[in-house]
XYZ file of C-alpha atoms in Angstrom:
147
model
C 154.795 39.367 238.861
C 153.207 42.487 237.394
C 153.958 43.715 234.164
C 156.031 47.171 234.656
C 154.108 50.478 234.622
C 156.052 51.669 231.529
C 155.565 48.643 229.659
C 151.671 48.880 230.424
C 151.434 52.620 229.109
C 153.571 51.769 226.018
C 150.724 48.780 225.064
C 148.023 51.149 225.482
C 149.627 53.950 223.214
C 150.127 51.218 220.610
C 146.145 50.517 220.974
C 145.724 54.532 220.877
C 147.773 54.890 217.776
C 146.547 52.533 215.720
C 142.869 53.278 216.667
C 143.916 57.433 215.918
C 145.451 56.040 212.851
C 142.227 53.676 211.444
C 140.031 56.582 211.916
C 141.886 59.429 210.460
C 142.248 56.698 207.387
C 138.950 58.368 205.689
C 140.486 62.155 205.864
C 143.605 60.306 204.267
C 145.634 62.418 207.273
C 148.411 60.341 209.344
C 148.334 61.274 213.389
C 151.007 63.762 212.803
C 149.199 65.505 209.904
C 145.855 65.927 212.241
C 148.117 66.925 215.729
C 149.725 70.109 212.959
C 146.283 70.991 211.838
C 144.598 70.595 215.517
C 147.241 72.751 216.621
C 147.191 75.160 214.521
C 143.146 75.315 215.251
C 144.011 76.164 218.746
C 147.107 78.647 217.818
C 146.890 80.252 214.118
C 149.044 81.832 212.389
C 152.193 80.180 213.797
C 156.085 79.517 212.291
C 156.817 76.017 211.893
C 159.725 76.213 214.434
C 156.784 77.453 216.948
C 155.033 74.388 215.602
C 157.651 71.783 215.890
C 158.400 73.136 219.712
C 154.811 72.708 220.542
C 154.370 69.148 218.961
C 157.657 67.939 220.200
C 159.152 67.115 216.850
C 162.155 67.823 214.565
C 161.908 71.444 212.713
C 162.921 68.622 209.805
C 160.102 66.503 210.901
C 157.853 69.748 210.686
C 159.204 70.670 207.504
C 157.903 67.695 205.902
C 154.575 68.271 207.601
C 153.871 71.314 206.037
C 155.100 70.207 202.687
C 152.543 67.558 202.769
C 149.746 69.084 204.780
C 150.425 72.419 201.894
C 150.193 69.822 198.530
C 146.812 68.528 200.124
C 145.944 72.204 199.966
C 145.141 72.170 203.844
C 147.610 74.731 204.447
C 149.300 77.791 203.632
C 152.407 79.652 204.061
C 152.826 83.509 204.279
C 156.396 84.784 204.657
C 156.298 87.676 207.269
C 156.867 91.074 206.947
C 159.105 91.767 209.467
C 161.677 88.841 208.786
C 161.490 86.983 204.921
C 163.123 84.106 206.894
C 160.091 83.246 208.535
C 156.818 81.830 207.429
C 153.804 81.650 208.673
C 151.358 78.695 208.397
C 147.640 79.079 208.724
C 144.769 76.356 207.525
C 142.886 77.173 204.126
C 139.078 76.393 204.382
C 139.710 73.075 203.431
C 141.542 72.401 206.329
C 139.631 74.060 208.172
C 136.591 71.493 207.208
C 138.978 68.418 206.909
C 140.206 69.268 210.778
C 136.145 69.892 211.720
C 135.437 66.204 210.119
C 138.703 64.776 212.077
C 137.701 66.269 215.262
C 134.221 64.188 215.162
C 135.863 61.044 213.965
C 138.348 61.391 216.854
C 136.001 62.203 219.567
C 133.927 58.945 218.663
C 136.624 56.768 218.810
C 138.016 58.365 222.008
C 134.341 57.134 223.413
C 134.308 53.981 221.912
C 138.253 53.179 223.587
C 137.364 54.699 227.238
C 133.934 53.439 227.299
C 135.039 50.964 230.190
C 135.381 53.521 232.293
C 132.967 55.263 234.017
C 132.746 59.231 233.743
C 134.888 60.041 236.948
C 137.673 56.403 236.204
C 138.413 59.020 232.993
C 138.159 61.962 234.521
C 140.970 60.417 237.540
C 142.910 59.180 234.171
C 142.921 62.322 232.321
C 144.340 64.259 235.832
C 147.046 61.896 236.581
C 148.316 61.776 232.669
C 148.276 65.760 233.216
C 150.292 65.498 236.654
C 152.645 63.047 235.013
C 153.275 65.197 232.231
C 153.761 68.711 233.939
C 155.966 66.564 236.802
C 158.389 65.367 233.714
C 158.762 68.606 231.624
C 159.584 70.384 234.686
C 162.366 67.627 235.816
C 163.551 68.612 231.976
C 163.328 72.278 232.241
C 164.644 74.089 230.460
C 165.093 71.590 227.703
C 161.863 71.014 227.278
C 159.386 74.228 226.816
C 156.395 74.317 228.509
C 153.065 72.779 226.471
């Protein structure tokens, strides 16, 4: 009997954590800490309820994130104009240079997990995650919001 599909792609996001989680060990950053500041590299400023939409997570959950990701200095918080109920976050220059380092750690241990598979097994991989992602937040629409 083979193992279930679900209990196959649980295993191999144990392997991905814990491999995400050894190299970020350096930067002293936990995964969460690195997906708030790679986030915020793609979309900057943003309000931590944007932020804890986009990642998935608890506006709790991102509360805490930007309490510790703001007392490493790696971000900071600027209360808008337009409503003093709502913060912005943006990275300082240290976080800016902590997230640069990150991104090179992560990229070589992304090579160093896929490098079993050849160029177009990841590129078939990377597709399929994507069409298995889209397909589920759109059987969850509107609960989920689009990524």
């Amino acid at each position: 009997m083979t193992p279930r599909t679900f209990f196959q792609i649980m295993q191999v996001e144990l392997l991905v954590r814990r491999r995400i989680e050894a190299c970020l060990q350096s930067e002293k950053l936990t995964p969460g800490q690195y997906s708030t500041l790679n986030l915020l590299g793609v979309r900057e400023p943003a309000s931590s309820a944007e932020m804890s939409r986009r990642l998935g997570i608890s506006a709790q959950s991102m509360g805490e994130q930007v309490k510790l990701l703001e007392a490493k200095g790696l971000i900071e918080r600027q209360v808008s104009a337009d409503n003093r109920r709502v913060a912005f976050i943006r990275r300082t220059d240290l976080g800016r240079a902590v997230l640069k380092r990150c991104e090179k750690l992560v990229d070589q241990t992304e090579q160093e997990f896929f490098s079993p598979l050849m160029e177009s097994e990841l590129s078939a991989l990377k597709s399929t995650l994507d069409k298995l992602r889209r397909a589920e937040r759109e059987r969850l629409s509107p609960t989920l919001s689009p990524n």
